[in-house]
Short mmCIF file of C-alpha atoms in Angstrom, two decimals:
data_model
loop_
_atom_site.label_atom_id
_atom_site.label_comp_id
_atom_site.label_asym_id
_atom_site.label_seq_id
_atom_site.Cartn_x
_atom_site.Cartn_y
_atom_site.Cartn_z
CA UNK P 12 0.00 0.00 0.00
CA UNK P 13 1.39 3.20 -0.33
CA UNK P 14 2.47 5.17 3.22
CA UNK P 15 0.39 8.81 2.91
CA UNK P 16 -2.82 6.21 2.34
CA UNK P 17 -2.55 3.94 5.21
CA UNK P 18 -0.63 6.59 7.54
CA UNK P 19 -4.37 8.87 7.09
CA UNK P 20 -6.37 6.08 7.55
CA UNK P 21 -5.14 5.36 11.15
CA UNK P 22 -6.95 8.25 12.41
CA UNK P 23 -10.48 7.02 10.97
CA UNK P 24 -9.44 3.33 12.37
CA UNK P 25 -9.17 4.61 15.53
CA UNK P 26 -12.62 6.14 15.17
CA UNK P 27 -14.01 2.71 13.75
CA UNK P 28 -12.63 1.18 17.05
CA UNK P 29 -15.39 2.53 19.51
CA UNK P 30 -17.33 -0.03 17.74
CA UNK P 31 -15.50 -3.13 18.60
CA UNK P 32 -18.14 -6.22 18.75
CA UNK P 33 -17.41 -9.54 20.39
CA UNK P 34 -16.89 -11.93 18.18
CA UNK P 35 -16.74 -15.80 17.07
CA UNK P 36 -14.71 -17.98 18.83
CA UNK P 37 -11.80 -19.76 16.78
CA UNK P 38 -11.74 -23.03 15.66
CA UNK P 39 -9.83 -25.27 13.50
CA UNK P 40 -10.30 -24.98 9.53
CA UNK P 41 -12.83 -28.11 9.58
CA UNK P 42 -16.73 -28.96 8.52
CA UNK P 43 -18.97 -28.60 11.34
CA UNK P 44 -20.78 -31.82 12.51
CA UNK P 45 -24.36 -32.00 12.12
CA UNK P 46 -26.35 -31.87 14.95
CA UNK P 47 -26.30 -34.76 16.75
CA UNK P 48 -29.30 -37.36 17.56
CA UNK P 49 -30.73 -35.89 20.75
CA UNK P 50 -28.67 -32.36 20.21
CA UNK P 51 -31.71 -29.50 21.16
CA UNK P 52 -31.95 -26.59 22.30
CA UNK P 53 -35.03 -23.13 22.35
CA UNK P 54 -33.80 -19.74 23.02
CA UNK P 55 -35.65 -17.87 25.70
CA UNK P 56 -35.51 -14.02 25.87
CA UNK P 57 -36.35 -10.79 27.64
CA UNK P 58 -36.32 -7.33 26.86
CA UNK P 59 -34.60 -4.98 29.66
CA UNK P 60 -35.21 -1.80 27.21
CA UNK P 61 -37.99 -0.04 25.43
CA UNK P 62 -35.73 2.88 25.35
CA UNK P 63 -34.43 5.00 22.32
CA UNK P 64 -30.77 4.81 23.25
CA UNK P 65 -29.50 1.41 23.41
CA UNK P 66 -31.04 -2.52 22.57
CA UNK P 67 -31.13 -4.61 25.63
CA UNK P 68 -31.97 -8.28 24.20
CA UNK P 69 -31.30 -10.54 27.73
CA UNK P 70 -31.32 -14.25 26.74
CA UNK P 71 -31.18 -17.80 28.00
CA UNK P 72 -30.33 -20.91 25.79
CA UNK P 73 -32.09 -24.04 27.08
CA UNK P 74 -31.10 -27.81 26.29
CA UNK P 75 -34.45 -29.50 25.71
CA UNK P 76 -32.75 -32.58 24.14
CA UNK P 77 -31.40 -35.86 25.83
CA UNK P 78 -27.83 -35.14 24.62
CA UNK P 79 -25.08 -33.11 26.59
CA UNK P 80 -24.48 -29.71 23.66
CA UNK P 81 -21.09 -28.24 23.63
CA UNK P 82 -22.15 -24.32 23.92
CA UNK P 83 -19.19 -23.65 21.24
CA UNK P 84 -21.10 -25.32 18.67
CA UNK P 85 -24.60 -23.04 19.42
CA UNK P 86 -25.05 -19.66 17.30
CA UNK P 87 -28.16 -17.14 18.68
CA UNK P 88 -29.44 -14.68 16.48
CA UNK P 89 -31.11 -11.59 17.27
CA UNK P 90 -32.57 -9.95 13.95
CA UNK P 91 -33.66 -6.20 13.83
CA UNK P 92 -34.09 -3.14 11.45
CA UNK P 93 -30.94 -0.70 11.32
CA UNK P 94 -31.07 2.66 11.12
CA UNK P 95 -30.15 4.18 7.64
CA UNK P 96 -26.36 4.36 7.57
CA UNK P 97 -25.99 3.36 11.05
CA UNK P 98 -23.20 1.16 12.60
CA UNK P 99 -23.28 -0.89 15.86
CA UNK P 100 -21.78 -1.23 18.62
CA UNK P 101 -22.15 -4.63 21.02
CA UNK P 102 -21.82 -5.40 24.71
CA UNK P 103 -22.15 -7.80 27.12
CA UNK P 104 -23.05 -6.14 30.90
CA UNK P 105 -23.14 -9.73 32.65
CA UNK P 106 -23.68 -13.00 31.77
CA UNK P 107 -23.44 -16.21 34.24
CA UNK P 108 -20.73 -17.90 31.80
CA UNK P 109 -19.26 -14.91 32.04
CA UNK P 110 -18.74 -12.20 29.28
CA UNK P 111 -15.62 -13.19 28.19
CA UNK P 112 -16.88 -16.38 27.51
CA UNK P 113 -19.83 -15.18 24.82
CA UNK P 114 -19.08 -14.25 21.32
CA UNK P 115 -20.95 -11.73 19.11
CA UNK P 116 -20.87 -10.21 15.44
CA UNK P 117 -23.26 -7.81 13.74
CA UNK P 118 -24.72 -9.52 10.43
CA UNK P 119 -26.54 -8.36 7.20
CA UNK P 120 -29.04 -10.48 5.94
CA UNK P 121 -29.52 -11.49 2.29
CA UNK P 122 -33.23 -11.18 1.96
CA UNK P 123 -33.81 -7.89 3.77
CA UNK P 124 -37.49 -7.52 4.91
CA UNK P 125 -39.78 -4.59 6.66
CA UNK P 126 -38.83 -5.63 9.97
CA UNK P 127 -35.07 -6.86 9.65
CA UNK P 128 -32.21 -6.26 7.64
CA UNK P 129 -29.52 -7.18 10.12
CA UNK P 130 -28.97 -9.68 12.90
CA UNK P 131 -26.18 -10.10 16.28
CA UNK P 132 -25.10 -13.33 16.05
CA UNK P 133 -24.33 -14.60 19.63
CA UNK P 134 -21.98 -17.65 20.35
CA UNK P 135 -20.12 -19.42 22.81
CA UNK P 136 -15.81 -19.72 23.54
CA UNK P 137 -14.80 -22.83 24.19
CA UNK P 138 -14.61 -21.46 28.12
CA UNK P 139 -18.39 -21.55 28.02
CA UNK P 140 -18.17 -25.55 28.53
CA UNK P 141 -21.21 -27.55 27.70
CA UNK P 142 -24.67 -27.29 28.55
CA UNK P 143 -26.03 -31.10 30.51
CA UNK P 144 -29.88 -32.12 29.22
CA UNK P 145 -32.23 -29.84 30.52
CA UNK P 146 -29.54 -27.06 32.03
CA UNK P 147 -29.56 -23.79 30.74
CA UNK P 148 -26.86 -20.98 30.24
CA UNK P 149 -28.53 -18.49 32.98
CA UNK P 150 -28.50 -15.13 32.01
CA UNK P 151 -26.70 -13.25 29.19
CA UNK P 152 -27.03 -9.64 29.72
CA UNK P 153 -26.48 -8.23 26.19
CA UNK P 154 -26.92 -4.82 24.58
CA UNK P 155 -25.98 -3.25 21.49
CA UNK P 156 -26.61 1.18 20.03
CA UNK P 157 -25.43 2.92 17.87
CA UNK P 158 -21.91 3.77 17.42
CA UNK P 159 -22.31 7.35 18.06
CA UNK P 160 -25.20 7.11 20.47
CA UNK P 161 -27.70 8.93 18.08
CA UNK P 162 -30.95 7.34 19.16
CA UNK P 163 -32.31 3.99 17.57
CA UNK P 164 -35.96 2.39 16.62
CA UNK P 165 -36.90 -0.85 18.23
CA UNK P 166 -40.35 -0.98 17.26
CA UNK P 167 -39.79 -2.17 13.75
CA UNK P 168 -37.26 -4.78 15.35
CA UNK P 169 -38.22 -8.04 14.35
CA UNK P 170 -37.04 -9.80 17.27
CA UNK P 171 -37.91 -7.29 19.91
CA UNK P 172 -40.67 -8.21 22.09
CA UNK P 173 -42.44 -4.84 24.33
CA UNK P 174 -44.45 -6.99 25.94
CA UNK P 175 -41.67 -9.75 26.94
CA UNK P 176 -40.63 -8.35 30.60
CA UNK P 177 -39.78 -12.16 32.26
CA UNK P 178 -38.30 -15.29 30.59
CA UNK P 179 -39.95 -17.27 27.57
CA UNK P 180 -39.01 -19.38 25.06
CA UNK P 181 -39.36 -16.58 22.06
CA UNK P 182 -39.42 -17.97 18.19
CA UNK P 183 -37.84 -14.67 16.52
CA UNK P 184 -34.63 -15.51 17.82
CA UNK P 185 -33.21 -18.58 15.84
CA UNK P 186 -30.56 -21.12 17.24
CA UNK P 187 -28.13 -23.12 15.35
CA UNK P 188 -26.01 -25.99 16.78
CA UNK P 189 -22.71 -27.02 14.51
CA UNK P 190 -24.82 -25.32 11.77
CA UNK P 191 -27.95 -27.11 12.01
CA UNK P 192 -30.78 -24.80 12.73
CA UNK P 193 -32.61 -26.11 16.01
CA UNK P 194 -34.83 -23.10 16.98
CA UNK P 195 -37.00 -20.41 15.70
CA UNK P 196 -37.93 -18.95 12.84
CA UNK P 197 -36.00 -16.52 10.94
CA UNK P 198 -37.73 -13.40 8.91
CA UNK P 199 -38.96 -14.63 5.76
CA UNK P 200 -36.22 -15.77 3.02
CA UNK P 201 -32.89 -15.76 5.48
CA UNK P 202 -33.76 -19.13 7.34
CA UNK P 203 -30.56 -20.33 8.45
CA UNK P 204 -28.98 -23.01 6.66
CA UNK P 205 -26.83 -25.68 7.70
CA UNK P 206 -22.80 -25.71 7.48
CA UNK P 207 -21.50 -28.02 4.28
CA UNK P 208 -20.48 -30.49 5.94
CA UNK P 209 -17.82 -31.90 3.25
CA UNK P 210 -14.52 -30.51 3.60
CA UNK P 211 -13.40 -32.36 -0.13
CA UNK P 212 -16.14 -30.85 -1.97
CA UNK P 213 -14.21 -30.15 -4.88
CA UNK P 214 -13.72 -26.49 -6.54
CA UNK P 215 -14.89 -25.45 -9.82
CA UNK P 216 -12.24 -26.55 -12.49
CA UNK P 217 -10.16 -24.39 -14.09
CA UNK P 218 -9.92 -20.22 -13.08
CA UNK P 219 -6.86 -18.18 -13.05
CA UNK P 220 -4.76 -18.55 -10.09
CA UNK P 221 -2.29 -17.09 -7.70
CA UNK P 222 -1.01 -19.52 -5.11
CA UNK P 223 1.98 -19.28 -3.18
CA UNK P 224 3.60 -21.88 -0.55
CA UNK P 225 6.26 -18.80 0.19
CA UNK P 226 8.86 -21.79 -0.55
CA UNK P 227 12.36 -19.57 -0.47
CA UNK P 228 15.33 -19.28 0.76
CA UNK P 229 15.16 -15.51 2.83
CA UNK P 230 14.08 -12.19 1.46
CA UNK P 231 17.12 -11.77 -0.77
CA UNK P 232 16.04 -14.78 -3.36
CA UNK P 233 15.47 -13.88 -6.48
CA UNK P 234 12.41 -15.81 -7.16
CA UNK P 235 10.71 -14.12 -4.68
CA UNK P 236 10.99 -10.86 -6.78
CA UNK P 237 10.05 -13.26 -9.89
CA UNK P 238 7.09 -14.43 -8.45
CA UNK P 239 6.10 -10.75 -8.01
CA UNK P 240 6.61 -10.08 -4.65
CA UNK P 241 7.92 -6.96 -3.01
CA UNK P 242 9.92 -7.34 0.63
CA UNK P 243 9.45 -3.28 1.90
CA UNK P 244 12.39 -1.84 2.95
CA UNK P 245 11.35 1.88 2.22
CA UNK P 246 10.67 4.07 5.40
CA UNK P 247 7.20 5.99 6.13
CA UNK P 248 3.92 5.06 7.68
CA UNK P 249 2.09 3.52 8.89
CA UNK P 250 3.22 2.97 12.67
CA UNK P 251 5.55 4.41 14.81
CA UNK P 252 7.59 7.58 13.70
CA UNK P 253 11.25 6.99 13.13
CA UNK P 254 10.84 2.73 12.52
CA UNK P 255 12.57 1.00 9.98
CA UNK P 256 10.84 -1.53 7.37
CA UNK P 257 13.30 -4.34 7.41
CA UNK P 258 13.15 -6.93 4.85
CA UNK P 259 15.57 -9.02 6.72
CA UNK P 260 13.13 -9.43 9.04
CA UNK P 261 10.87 -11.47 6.52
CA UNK P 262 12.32 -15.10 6.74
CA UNK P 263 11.20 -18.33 5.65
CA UNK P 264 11.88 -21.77 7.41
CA UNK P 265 10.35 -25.41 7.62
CA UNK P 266 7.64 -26.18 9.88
CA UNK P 267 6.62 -29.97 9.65
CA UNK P 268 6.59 -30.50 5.74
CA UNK P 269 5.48 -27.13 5.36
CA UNK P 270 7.70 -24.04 4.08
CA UNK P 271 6.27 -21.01 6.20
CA UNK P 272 6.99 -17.40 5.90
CA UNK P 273 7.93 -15.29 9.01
CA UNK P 274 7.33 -11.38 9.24
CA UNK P 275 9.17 -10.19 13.00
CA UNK P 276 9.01 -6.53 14.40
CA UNK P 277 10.45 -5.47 16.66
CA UNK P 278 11.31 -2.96 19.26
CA UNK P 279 13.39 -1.20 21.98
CA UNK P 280 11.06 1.02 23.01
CA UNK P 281 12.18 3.61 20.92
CA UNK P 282 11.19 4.60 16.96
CA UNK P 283 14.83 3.51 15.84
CA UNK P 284 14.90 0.74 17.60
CA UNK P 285 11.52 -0.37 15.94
CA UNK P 286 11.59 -2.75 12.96
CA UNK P 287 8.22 -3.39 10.91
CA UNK P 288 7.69 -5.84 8.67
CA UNK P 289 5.86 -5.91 5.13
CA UNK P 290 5.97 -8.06 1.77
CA UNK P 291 3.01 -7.31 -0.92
CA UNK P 292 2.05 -8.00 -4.68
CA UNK P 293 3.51 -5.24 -7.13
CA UNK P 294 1.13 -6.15 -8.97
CA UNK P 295 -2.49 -4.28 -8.93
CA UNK P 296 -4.54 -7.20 -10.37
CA UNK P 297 -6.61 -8.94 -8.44
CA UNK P 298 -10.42 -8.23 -7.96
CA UNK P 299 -13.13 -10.12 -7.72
CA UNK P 300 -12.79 -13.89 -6.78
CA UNK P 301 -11.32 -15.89 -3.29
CA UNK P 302 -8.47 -14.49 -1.45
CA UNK P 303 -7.14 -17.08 1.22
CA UNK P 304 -3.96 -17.23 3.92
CA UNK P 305 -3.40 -19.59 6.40
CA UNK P 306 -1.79 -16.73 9.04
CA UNK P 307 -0.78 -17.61 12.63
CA UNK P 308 -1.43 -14.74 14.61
CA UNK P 309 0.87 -14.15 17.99
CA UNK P 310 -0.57 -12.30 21.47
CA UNK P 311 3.09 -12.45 23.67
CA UNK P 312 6.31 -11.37 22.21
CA UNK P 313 9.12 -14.06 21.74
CA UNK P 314 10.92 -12.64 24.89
CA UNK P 315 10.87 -9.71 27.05
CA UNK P 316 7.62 -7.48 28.03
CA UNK P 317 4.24 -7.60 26.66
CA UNK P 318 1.63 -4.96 25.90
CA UNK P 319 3.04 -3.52 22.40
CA UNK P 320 0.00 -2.06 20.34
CA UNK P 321 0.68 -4.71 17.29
CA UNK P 322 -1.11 -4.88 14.36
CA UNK P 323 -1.12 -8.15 11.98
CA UNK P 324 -2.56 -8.36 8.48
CA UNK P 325 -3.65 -9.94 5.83
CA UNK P 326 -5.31 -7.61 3.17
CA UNK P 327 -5.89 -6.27 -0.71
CA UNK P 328 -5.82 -2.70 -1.20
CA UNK P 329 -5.72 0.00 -4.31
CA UNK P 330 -4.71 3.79 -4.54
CA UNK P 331 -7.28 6.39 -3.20
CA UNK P 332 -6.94 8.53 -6.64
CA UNK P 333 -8.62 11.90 -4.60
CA UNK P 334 -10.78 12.40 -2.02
CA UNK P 335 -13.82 10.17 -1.69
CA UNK P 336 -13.03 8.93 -4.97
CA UNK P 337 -15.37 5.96 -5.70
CA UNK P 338 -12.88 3.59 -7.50
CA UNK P 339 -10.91 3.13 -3.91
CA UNK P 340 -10.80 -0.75 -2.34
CA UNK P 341 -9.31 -2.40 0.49
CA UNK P 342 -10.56 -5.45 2.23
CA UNK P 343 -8.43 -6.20 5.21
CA UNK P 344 -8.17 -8.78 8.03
CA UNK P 345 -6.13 -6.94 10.94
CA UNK P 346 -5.63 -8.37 14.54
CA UNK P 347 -4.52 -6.56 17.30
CA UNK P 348 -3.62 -8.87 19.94
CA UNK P 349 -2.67 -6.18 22.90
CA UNK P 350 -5.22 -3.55 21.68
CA UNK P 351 -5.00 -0.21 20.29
CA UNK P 352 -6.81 2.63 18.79
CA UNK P 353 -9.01 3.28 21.61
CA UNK P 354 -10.00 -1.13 22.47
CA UNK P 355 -8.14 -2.29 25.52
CA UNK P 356 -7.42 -5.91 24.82
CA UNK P 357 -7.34 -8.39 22.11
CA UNK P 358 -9.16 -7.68 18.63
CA UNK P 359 -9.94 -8.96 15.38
CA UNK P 360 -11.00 -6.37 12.70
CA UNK P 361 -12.24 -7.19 9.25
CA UNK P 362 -13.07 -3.64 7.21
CA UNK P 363 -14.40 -3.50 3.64
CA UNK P 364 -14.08 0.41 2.32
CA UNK P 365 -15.50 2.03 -0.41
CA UNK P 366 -13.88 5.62 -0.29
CA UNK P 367 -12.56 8.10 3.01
CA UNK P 368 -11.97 11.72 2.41
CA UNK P 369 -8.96 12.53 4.85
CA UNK P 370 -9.63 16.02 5.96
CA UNK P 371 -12.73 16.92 7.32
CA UNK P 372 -12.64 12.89 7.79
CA UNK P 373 -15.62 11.07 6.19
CA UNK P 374 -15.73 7.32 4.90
CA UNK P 375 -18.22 5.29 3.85
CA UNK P 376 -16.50 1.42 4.62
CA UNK P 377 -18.47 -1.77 6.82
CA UNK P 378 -16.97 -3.26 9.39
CA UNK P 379 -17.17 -6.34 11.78
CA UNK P 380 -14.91 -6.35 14.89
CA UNK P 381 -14.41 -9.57 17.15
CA UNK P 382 -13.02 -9.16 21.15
CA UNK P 383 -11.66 -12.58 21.69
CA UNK P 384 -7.55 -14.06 21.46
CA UNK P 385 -6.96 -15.10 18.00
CA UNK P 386 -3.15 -16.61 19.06
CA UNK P 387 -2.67 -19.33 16.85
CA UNK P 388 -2.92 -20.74 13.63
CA UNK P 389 -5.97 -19.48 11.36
CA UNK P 390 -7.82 -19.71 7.82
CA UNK P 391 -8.72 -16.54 6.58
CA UNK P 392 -10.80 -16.34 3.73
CA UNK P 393 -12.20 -13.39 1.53
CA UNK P 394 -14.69 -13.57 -1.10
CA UNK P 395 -16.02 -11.07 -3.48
CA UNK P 396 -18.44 -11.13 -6.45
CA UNK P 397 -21.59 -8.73 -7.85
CA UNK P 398 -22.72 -9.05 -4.40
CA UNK P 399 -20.80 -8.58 -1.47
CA UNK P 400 -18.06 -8.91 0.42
CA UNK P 401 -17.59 -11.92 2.81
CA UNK P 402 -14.99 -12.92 5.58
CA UNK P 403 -14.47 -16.26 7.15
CA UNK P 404 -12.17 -17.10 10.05
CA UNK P 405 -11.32 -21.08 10.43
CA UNK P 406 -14.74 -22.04 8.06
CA UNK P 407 -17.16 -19.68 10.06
CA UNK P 408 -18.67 -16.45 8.61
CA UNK P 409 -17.25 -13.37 10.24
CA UNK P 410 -18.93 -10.80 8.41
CA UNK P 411 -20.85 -9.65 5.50
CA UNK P 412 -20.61 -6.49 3.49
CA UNK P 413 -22.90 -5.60 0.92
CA UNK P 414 -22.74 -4.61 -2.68
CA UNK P 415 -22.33 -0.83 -1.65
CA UNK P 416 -17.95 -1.82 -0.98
CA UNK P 417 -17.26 -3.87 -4.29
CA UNK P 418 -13.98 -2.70 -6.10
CA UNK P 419 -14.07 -1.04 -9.16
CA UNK P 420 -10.21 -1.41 -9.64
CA UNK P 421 -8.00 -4.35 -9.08
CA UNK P 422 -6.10 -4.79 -5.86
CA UNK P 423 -2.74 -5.68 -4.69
CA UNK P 424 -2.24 -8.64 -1.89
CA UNK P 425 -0.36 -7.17 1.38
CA UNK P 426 0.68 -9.28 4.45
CA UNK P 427 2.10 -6.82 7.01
CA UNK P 428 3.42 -6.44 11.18
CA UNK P 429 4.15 -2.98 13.03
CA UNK P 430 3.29 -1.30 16.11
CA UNK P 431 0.74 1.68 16.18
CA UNK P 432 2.95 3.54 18.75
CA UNK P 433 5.09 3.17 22.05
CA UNK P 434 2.29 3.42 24.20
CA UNK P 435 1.21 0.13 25.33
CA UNK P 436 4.23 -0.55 26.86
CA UNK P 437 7.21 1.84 27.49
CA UNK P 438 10.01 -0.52 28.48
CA UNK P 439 13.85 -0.19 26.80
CA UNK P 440 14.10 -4.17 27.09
CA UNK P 441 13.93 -5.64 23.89
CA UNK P 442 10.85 -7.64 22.29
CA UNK P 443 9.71 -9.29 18.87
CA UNK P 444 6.69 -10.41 18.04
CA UNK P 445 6.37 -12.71 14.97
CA UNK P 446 3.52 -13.30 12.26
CA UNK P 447 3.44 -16.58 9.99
CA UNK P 448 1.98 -17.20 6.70
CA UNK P 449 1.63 -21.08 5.42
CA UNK P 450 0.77 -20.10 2.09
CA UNK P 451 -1.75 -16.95 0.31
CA UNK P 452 -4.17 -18.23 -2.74
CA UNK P 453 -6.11 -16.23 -5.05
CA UNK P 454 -8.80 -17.18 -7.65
CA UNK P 455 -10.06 -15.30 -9.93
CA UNK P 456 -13.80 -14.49 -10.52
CA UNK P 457 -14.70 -17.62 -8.51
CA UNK P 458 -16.32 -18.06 -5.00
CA UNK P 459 -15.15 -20.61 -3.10
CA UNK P 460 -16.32 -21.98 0.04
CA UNK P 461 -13.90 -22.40 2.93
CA UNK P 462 -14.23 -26.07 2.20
CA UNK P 463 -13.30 -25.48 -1.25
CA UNK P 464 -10.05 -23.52 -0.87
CA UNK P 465 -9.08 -26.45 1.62
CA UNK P 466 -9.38 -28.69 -1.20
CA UNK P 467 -7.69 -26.48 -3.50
CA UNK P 468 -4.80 -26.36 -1.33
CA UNK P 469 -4.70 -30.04 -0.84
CA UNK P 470 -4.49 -30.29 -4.22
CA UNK P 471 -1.44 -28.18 -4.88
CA UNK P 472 0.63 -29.67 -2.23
CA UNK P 473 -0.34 -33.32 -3.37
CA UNK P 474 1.03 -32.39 -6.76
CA UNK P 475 4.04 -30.50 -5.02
CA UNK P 476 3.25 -26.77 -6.89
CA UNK P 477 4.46 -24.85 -4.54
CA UNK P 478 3.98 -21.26 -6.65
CA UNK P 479 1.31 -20.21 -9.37
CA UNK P 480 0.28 -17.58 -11.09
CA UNK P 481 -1.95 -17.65 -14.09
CA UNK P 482 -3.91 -14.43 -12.91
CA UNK P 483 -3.62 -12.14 -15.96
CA UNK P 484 -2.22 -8.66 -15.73
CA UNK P 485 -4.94 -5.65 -15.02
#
């Protein structure tokens, strides 16, 4: 990306922060089971609000079956009407499984209707445990308003209930366990529909390609620049004044059978001391299709103290030509495992933009935002065609954004690691934190499921390609 762009666009991110939502909980890149024989549950529900300010859904999820339901296989959504232009912001005040423990995501529906256009999903950590035959969660204590507090419509909520003041079972929220819907009914034409449950389903044949196992040597091999890759070594935003972009710190190594790129920054505490990290496509030519990386995010530094604001990416991006101008794209996943721009702990940030003007600041972008430790290895998928925008994390759906952030110009493909600034922590003892990539994969004009790109990628390493590109110039 080029500095002046991102560097401006820090400001607005911070901005976008205040409306950090709890998100899904991370699992490994598989199929979901179906629900199990015996596997129930009904959602019951109160409403703590009738106010104009702020959405107060309180909720209970019940097992009614005979089977013992892992609570990190249960999604509860709440569905309502959004305000024109509005964005959301989520919270949990108390819950008995505690708050850290529940998971939540703003969604837009397919099949918009009088009554609902988007929906909360709510789920469950792997902390939340597992709910016996016949035991219930207790309460969950959830709100949600708009991001800047301007005040909000419940009435045309489909899910919101005036009149529902104690606990009931209540059939406008909907329940899904490993997929399978269990509970409820959703508004008309967005009935929740099961997860595919075959991880081999193969992809569509044929379709330009860039894949890339990231199979070198170190940052200095030629085939790196060959296969059209660009290690950044020149300085500028974004991050901390006075850091250095150091393509020695992109490395490459063998984990297992697999050859796995490493970006490392690091820092003394002071901007010369601080090294970011950054290797991207010179290329402009990708658009719509499936983007994929397999990306293992890091929350502790390698040694030394903790706390450093760090941001880790994977993302496509263009040029913003001038202000607001409407041919502008970038699509990024960025987590931010000690905090930063205004959130306090660990988040997960996935951002679709259509255009920002930087000064007075306006942008028109959606956004989906996920509280929860991502520390580990993940499947990040992006899809985008004539209708919207989709993420996945590890085979779930993070977010959705509609047709209103498509690209009108081809993108290039960006993995990058720096620090926003020296706040978070102010120690002089040295620390690194590293990123890995396992491998990036683009197709072009084709969406695949998360399923599919598995495939896909089985499928190159079975033949042993280890680099492809057949995606034609823009």
């Amino acid at each position: 990306m080029s500095d002046p762009t991102r560097t401006r666009k820090l400001r607005l991110r911070a901005a976008l922060a205040a409306a950090a939502v709890t998100g899904l909980g991370a699992t490994a890149l598989t199929a979901l089971p179906a629900a199990a024989a015996g596997e129930a549950v009904t959602v019951q529900y109160r409403q703590s609000a009738t106010g104009s300010d702020q959405v107060e859904p309180w909720l209970k999820v019940v097992n009614t079956g005979t089977a013992s339901v892992p609570l990190s296989q249960v999604k509860v959504r709440y569905y309502f009407k959004a305000d024109a232009g509005a964005s959301y912001t989520y919270a949990c005040s108390w819950a008995v499984k505690g708050c850290a423990n529940l998971t939540g995501t703003f969604g837009t529906l397919a099949h918009p209707t009088a009554t609902a256009d988007r929906y909360l999903e709510v789920g469950f950590t792997a902390g939340a445990g597992s709910l016996a035959p016949g035991a219930d969660t207790g309460d969950m204590q959830l709100r949600f308003h708009r991001s800047n507090w301007q005040p909000l419509n419940q009435n045309d909520d489909y899910s919101f209930g005036r009149d529902r003041t104690t606990y009931a079972n209540w059939s406008k929220v909907t329940a899904t366990v490993g997929g399978v819907p269990v509970w409820g009914t959703a508004p008309a034409g967005n009935e929740p529909t099961p997860t595919p449950t075959d991880p081999t389903t193969p992809p569509p044949a044929g379709g330009a390609a860039l894949f890339d196992d990231f199979d070198y040597t170190g940052h200095t091999d030629p085939s790196i620049n060959a296969h059209g890759w660009s290690v950044r070594s020149n300085s500028g935003g974004p991050g901390v004044p006075g850091a250095t972009w150091a393509p020695e710190n992109v490395t490459f190594a063998k984990e297992g059978t697999n050859s796995i790129m490493n970006l490392r920054t690091s820092t003394a505490g002071t901007g010369e001391s601080t090294r970011h990290t950054e290797i991207l496509t010179r290329a402009t030519k990708f658009k719509n299709g499936t983007y994929a990386a397999r990306v293992r995010f890091s929350d502790a530094p390698l040694s030394g103290p903790d706390g450093d604001r760090v941001v880790q990416t994977f993302f496509t991006i263009n040029d913003l030509k001038a202000p607001m101008a409407d041919d502008y794209a970038e699509y990024d996943f960025e987590y931010l495992p000690n905090g930063g721009w205004g959130e306090p702990a660990n988040i997960l940030y996935t951002t679709s933009w259509e255009t920002y003007r930087p000064d007075p600041w306006e942008a028109v972008n959606a956004h989906s935002e996920v509280r929860a430790s991502y520390a580990g290895w993940h499947d990040l998928v992006l899809t985008v065609d004539d209708q919207a925008i989709v993420y996945y994390v590890d085979g779930q759906e993070f977010g959705r954004h509609d047709a209103r952030y498509l690209p009108e110009r081809p993108m290039s493909i960006n993995f990058n690691q720096w620090l926003i600034d020296l706040a978070g922590q102010t120690s002089t003892t040295p620390r690194a934190y590293d990123q890995k990539v396992d491998y990036v994969l683009h197709v072009k004009d084709q969406v695949l499921t998360p399923a599919q790109v598995a495939a896909k990628i089985g499928a190159y390493r079975s033949a042993g390609t280890t680099f492809e590109d057949s995606v034609p110039a823009a």
